[in-house]
Short mmCIF file of C-alpha atoms and ligand atoms in Angstrom, two decimals:
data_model
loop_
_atom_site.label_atom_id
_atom_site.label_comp_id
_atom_site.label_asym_id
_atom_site.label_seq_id
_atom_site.Cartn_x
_atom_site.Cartn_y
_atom_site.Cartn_z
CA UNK A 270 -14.86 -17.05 14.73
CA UNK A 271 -15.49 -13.74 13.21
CA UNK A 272 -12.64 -12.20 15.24
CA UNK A 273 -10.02 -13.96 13.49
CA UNK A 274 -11.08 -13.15 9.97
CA UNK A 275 -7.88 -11.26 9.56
CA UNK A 276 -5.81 -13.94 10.35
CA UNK A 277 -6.04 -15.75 7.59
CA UNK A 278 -4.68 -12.86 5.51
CA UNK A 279 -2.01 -12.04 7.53
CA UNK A 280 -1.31 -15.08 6.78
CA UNK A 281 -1.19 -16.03 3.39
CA UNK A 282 1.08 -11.95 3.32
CA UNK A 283 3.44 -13.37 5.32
CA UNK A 284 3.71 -16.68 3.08
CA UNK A 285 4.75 -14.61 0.14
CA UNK A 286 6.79 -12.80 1.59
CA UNK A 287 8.54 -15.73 3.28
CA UNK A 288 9.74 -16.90 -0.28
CA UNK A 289 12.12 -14.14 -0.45
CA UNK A 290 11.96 -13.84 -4.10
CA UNK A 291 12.12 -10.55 -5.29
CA UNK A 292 9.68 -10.62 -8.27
CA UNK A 293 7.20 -12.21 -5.73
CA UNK A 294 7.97 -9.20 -3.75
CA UNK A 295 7.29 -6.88 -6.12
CA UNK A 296 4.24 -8.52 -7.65
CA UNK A 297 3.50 -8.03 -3.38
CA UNK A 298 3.63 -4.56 -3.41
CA UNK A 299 1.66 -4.07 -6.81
CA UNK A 300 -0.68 -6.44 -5.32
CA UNK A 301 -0.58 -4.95 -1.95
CA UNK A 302 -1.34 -1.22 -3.41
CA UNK A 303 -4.03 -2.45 -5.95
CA UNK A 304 -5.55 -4.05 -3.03
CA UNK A 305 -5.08 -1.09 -0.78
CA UNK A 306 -8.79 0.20 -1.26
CA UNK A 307 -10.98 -2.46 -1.63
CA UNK A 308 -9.74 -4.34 1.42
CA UNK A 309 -10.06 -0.79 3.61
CA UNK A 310 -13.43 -2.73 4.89
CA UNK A 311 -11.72 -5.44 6.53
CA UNK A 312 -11.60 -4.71 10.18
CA UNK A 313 -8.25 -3.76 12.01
CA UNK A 314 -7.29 -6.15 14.56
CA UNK A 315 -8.55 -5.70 18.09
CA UNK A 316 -7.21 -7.76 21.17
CA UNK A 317 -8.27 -11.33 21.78
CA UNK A 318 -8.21 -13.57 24.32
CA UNK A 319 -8.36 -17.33 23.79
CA UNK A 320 -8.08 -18.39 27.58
CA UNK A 321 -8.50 -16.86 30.61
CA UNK A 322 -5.32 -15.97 31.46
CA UNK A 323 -4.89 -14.20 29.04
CA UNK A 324 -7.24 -11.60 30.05
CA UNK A 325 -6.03 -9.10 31.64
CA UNK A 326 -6.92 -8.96 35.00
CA UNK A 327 -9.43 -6.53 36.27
CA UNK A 328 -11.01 -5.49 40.20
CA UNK A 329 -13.28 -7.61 41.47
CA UNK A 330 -16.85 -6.36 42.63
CA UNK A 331 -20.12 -7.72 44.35
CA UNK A 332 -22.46 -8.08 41.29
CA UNK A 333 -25.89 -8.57 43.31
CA UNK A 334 -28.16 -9.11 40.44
CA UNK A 335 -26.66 -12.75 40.57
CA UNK A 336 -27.67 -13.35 44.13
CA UNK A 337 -31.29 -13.58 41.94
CA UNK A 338 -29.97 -17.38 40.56
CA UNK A 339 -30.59 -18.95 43.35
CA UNK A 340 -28.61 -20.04 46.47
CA UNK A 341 -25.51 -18.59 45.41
CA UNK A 342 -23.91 -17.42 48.98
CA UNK A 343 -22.67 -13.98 48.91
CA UNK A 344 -19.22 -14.62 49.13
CA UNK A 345 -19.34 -16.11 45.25
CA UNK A 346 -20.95 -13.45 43.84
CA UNK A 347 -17.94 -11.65 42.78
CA UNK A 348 -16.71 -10.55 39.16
CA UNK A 349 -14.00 -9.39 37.42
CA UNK A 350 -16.13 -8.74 34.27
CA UNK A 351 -16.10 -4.85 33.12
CA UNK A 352 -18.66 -2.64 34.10
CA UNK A 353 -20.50 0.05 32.12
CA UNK A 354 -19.00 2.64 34.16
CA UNK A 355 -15.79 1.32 32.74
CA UNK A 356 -16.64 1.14 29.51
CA UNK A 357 -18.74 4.39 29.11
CA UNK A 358 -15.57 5.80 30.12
CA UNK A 359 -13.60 4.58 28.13
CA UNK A 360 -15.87 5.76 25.25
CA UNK A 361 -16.45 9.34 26.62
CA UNK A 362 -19.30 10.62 25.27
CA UNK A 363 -20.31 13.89 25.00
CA UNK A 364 -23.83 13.44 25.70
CA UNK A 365 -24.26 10.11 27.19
CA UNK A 366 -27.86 9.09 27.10
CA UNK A 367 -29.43 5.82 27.81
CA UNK A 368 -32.06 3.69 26.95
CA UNK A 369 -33.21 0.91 29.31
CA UNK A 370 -35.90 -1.77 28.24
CA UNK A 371 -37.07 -3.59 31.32
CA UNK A 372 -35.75 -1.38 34.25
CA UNK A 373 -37.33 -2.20 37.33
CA UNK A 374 -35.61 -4.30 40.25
CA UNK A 375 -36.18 -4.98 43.34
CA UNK A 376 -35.28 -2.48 45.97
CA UNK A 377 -35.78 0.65 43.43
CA UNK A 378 -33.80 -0.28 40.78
CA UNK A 379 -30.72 -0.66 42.34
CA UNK A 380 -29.94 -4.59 40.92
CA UNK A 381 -30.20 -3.24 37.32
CA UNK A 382 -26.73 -3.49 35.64
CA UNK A 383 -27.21 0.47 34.52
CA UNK A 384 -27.74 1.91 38.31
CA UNK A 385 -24.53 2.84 38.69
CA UNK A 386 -24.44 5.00 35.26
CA UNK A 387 -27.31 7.03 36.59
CA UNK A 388 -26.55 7.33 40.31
CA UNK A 389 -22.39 7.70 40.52
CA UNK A 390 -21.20 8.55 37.28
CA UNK A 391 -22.37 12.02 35.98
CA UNK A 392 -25.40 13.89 36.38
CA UNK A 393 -25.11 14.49 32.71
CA UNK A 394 -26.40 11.31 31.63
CA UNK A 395 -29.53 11.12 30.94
CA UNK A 396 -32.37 7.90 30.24
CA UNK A 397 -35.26 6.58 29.44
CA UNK A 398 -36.51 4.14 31.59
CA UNK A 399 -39.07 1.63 30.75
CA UNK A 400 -40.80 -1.11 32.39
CA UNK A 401 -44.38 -2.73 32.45
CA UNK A 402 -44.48 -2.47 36.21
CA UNK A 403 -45.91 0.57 38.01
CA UNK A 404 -44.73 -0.17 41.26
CA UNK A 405 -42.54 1.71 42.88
CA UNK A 406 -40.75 -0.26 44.79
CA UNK A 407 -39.23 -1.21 41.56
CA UNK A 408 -37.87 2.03 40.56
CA UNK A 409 -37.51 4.54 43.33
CA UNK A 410 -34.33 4.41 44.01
CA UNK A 411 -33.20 5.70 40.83
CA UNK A 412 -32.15 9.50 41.16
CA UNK A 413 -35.37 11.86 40.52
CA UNK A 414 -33.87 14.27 37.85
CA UNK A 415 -35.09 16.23 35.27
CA UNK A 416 -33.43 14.10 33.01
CA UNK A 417 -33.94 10.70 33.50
CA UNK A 418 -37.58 9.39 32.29
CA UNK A 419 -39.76 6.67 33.99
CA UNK A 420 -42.39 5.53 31.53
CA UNK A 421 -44.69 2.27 32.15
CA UNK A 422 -45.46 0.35 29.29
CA UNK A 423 -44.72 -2.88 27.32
CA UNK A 424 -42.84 -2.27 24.63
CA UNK A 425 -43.11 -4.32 21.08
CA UNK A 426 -40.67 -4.77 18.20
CA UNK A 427 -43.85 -3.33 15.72
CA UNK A 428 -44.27 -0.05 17.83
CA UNK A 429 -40.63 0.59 19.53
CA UNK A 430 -39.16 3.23 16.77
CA UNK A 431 -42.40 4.91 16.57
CA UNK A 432 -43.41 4.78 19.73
CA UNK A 433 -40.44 5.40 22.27
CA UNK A 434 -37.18 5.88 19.93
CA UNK A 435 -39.00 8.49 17.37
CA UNK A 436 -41.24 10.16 19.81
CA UNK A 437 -38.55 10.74 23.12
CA UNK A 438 -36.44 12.29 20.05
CA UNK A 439 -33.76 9.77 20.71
CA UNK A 440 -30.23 10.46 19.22
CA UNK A 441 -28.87 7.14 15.93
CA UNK A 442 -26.04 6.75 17.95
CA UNK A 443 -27.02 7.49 21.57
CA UNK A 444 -24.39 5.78 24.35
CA UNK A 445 -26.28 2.56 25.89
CA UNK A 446 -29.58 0.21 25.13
CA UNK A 447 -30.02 -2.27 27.89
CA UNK A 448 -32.51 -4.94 27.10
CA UNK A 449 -34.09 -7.38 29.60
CA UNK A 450 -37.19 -8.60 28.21
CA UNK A 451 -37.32 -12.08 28.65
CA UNK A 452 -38.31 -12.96 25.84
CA UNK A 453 -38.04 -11.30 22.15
CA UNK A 454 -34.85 -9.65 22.13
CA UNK A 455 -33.75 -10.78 18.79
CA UNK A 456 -36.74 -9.31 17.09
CA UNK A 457 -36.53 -5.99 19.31
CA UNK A 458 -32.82 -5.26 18.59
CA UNK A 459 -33.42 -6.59 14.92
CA UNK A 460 -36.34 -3.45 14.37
CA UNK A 461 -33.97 -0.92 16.83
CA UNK A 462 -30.92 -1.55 14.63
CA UNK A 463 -32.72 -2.00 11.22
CA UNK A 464 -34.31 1.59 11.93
CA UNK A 465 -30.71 3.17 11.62
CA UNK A 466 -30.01 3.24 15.44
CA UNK A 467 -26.50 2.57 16.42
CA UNK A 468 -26.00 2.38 20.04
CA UNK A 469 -22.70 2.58 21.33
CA UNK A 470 -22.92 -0.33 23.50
CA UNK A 471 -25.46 -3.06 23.85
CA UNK A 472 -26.19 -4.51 27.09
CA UNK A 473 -28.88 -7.38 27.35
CA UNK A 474 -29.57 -11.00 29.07
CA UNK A 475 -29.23 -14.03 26.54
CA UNK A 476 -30.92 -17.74 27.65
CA UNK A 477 -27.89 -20.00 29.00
CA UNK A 478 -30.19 -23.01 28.13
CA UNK A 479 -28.97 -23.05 25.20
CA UNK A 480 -25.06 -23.16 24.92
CA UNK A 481 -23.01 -22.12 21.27
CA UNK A 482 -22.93 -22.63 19.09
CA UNK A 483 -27.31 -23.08 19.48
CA UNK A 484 -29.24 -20.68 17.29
CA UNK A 485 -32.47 -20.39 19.46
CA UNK A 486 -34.82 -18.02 18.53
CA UNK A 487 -39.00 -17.60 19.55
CA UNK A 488 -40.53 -15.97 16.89
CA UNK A 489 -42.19 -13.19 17.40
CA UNK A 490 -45.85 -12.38 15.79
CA UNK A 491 -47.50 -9.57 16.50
CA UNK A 492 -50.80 -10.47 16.21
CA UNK A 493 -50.71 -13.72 18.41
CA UNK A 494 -47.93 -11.85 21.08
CA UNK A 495 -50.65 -11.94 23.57
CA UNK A 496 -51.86 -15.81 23.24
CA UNK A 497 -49.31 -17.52 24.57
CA UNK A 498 -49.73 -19.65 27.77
CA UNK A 499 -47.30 -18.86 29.67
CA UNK A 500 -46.16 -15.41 28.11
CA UNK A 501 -42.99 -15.98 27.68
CA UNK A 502 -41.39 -13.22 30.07
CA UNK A 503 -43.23 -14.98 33.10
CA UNK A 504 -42.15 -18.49 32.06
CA UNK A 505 -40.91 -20.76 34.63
CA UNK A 506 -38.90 -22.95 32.21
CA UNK A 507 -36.21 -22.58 29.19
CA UNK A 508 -38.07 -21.75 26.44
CA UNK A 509 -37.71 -17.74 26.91
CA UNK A 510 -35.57 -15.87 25.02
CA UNK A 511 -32.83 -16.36 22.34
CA UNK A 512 -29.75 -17.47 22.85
CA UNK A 513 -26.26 -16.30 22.99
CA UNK A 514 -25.37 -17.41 19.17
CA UNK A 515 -28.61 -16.33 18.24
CA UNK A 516 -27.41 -12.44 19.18
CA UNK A 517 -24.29 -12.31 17.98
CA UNK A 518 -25.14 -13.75 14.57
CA UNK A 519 -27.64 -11.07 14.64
CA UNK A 520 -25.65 -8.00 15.89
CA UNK A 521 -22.50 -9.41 14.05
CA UNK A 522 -24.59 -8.68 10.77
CA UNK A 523 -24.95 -4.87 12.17
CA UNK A 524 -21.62 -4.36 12.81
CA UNK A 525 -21.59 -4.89 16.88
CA UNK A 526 -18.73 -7.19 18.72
CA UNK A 527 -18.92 -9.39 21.93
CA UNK A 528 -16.70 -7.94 24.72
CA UNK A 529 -18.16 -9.47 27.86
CA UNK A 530 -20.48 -12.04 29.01
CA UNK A 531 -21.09 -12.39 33.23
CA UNK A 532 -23.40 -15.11 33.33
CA UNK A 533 -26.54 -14.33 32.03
CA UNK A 534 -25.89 -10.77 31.15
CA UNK A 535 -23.52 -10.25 27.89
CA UNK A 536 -22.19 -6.85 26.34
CA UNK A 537 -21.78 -5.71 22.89
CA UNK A 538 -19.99 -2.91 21.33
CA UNK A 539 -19.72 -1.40 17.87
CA UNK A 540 -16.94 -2.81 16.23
CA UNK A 541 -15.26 0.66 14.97
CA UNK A 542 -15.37 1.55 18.94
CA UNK A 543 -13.88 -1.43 19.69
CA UNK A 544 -10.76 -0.96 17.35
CA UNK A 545 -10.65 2.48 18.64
CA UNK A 546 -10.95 1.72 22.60
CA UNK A 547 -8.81 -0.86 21.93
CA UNK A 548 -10.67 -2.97 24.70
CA UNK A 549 -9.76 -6.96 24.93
CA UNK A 550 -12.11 -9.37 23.75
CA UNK A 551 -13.08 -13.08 24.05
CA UNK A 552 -12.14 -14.86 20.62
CA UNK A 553 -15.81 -16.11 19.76
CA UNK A 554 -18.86 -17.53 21.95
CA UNK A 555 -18.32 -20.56 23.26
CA UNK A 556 -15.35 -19.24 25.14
CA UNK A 557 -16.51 -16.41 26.07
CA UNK A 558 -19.63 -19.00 27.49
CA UNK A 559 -17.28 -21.25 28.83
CA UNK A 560 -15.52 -18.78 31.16
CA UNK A 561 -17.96 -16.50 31.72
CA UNK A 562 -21.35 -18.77 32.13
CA UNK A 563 -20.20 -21.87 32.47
CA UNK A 564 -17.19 -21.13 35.13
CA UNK A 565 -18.94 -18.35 36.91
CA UNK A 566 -18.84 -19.06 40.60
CA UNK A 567 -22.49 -19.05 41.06
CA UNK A 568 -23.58 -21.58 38.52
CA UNK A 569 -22.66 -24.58 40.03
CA UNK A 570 -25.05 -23.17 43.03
CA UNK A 571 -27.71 -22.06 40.28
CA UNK A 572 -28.07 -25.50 38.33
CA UNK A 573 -31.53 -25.89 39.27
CA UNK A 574 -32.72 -22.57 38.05
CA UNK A 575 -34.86 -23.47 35.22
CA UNK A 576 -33.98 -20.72 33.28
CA UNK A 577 -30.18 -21.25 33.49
CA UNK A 578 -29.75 -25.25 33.22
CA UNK A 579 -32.14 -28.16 31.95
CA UNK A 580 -30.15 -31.41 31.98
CA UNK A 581 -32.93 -32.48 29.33
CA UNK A 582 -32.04 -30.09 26.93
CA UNK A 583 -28.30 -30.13 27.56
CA UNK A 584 -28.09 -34.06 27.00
CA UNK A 585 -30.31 -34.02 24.10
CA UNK A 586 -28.06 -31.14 22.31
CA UNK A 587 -24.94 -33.34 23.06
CA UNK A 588 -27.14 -36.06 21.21
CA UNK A 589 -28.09 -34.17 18.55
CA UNK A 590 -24.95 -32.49 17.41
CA UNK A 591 -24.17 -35.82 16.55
CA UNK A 592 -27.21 -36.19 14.20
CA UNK A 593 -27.16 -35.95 10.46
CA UNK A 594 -29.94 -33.08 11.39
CA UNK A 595 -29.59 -31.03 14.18
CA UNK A 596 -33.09 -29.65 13.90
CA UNK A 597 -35.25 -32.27 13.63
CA UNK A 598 -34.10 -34.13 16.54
CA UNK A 599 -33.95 -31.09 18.74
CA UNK A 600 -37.85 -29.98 17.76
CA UNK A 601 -38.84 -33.08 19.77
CA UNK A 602 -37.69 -31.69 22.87
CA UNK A 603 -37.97 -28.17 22.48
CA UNK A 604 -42.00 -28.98 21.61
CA UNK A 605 -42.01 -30.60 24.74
CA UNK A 606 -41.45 -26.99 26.47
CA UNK A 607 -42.96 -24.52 24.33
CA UNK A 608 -45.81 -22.49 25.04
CA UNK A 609 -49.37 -22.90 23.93
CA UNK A 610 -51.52 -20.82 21.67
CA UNK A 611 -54.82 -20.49 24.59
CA UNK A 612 -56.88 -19.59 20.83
CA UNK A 613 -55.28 -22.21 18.53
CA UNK A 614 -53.75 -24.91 20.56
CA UNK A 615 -50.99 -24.37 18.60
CA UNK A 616 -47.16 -24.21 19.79
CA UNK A 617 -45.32 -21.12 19.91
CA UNK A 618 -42.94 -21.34 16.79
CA UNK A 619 -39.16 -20.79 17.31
CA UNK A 620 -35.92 -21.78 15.60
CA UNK A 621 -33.64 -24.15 16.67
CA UNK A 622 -30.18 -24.58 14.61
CA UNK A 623 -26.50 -24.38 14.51
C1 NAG B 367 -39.21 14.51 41.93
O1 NAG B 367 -38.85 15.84 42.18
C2 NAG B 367 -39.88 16.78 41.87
C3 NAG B 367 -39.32 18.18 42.01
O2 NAG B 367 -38.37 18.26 43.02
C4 NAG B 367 -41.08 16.51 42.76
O3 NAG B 367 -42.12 17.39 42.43
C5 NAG B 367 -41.55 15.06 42.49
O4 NAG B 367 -42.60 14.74 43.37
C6 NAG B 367 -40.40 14.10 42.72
N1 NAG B 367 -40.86 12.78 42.31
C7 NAG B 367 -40.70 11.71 43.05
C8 NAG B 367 -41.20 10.42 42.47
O5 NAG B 367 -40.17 11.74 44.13
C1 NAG B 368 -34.40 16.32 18.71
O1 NAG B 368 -33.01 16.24 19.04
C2 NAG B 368 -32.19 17.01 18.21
C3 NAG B 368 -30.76 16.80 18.64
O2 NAG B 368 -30.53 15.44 18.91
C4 NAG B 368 -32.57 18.48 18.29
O3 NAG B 368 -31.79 19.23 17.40
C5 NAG B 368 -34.04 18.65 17.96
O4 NAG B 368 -34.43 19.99 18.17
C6 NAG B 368 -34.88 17.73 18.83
N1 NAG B 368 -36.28 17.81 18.38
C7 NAG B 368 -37.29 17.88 19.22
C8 NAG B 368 -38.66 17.93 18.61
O5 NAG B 368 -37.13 17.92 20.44
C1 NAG B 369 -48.75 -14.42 12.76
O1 NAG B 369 -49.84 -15.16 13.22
C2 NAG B 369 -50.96 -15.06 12.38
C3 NAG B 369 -52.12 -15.75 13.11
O2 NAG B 369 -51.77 -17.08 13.42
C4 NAG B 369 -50.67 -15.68 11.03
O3 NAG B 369 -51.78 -15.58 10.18
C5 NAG B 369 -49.47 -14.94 10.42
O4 NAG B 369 -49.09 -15.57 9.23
C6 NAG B 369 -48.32 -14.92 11.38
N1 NAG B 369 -47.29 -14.04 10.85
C7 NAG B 369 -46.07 -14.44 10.61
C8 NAG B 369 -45.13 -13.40 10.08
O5 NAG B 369 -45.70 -15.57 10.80
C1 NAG B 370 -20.61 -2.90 8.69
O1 NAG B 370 -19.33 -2.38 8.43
C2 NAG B 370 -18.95 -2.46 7.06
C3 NAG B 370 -17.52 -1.99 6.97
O2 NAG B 370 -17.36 -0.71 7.52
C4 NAG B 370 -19.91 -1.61 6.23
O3 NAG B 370 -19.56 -1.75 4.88
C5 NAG B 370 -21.33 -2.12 6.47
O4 NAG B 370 -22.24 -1.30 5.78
C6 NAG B 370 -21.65 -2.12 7.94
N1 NAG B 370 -22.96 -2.71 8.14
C7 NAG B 370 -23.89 -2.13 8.87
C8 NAG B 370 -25.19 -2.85 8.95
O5 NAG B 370 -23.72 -1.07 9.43
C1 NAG B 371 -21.25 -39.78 16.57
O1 NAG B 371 -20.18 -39.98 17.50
C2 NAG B 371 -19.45 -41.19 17.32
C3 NAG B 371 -18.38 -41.29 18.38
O2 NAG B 371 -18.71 -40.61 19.52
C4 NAG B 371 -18.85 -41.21 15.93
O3 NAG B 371 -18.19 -42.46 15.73
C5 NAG B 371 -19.95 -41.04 14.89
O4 NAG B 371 -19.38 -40.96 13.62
C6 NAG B 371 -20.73 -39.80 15.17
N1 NAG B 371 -21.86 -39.71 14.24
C7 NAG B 371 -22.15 -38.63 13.54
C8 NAG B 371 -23.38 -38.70 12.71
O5 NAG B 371 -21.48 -37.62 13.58
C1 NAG B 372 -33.87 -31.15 8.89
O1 NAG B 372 -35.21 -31.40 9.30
C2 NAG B 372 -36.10 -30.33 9.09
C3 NAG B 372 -37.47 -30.74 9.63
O2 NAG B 372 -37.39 -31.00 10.99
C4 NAG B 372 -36.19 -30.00 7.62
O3 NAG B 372 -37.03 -28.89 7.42
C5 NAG B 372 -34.81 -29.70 7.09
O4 NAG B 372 -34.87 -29.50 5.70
C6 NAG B 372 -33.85 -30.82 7.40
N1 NAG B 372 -32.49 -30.41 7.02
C7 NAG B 372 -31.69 -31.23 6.35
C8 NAG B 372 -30.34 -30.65 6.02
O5 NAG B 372 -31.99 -32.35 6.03
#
């Protein structure tokens, strides 16, 4: 929706000038130059696409991370979708530098969506690498380097500027933060970006459960984070972490644009960077769902991952978008799912909207 904010302007420009009257033409201009500085804030245009042919077509590789849905075979785990190589390119920078939250894989690393940056790009970019686990396996095939870090720890949205983006000396507007938590990346990005940290690009997994325009959201409390039964990153079920709506509202409101979503992973890029890569992008979320979740070739193999699809929940939104209030008949179900306090007995609280 947000991408065709200009439209409307153009718009109504085009309307009076389409009268042809010359006084309404002039009255134009003096308008147009009055106007001239307080509308410099409106974005400049970018390029949309509002189907999928209209995107312009791009190689196809073996993404292997989605062999992890389920009993996709191998010959439908292909994309088209661009890859951070591409787009770090595109951006240049002159000391790329990335930050990845949640970086162990299987097999050393190599399934995370940032290998590639690290292992056949340039030896120039450095990282911090984070992840609870400390077993190898899960990160030894990333390059050993003098600059890339491997730190084990679990990080928090109370203790993440102090404790990692303060004390590794970590650039405002470094190049890439990947997130895969699981869990509470709403409230992590929220304290990253409300710190003054601008990454160029933003690269995390949403929950597909719930489709857009579904604000879901778990909130996140410090001082009950380690209550919950199940945690929430070890969940076997949908109520994980927030939605796609969920993070663009959020990132929208610091400045940051969706450019590609391939299946569960979506990317986000600040909007000046945008305008000045000039790199297409989906008109709003539900298409960029729709083609990219939805229609991936996997999904239809990957229905029964829990974490992906739950008929329950995607029957009783259908219902409930159809209610006079959207929340109150969807807290029945989502109750139904969430996590219990092992102190209180108490749900874990979340937000369900539109
Ligand atoms: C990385 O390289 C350094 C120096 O070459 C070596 O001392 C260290 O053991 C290596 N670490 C791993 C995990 O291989
Ligand atoms: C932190 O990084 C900046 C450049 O980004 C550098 O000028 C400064 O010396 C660094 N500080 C420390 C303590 O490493
Ligand atoms: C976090 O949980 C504690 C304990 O239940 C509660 O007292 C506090 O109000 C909660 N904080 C927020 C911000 O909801
Ligand atoms: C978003 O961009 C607008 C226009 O450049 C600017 O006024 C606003 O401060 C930016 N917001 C954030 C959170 O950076
Ligand atoms: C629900 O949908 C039906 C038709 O499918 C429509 O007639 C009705 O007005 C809708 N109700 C609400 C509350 O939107
Ligand atoms: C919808 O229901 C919730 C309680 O489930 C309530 O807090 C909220 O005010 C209601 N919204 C409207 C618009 O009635």
């Amino acid at each position: 929706m947000y991408l065709s904010d200009e439209l409307p302007t153009t718009t109504s420009y085009q309307k009076v000038l389409g009268c042809g009257c010359i006084i309404g033409g002039i009255l134009f201009f003096m308008y147009f130059q009055i106007q001239q500085k307080p509308v410099s804030f409106i974005w400049k245009p970018v390029q949309v696409w509002y189907t999928p042919e209209q995107r312009i077509k791009r190689p196809t590789y073996i993404n292997q991370d989605h062999a992890f849905c389920g009993p996709c075979p191998a010959d439908k785990r292909f994309s088209t979708a661009w890859q951070l190589t591409d787009l770090v390119t595109l951006i240049s920078p002159k000391t790329p530098f990335l930050l990845n939250i949640g970086a162990g894989t299987a097999d050393g690393g190599i399934y995370d969506p940032t290998y590639p940056l690290l292992t056949n790009f340039t030896p120039l970019f450095s990282a911090l690498l984070i992840d609870p686990s400390t077993n190898p396996s899960h990160f030894n095939a990333y390059p050993n380097r003098s600059n890339i870090h491997i730190i084990h720890d679990y990080i928090w949205s109370e203790t993440i500027v102090e404790n990692i983006l303060q004390k590794y000396n970590i650039s405002k507007y470094f190049t890439l933060l990947k997130v895969d938590i699981d869990s509470y990346e709403c409230s992590l990005l929220q304290s990253i970006l409300q710190s003054g940290y601008q990454p160029q690009i933003i690269h995390t997994e949403f929950n597909p459960i719930f489709a857009p325009p579904v604000i879901f959201i778990p909130i996140y409390n410090s001082t009950t984070k380690h209550d919950w039964n199940p945690p929430l990153w070890s969940s076997s079920g949908p109520f994980y972490g927030c939605s796609l709506s969920a993070l663009s509202k959020l990132l929208l409101s610091f400045n940051y644009t969706l450019v590609e979503l391939d299946f569960w992973d979506v990317i986000y890029i600040k909007r000046d960077i945008v305008e000045l890569i000039q790199v297409q992008v989906p008109l709003n979320d539900k298409v960029a769902y729709e083609y990219g979740f939805m229609s991936h070739s996997c999904f239809a193999y990957c229905r029964g991952n829990v974490k992906l699809y739950n008929e329950h929940i995607d029957g009783a939104i259908k219902t409930a978008l159809n209610q006079s209030n959207f929340t109150k008949y969807m807290t029945n179900i989502i109750d139904l799912f969430a996590p219990v306090s092992k102190k209180t007995n108490l749900k874990h609280p979340y937000i369900i909207s539109i």
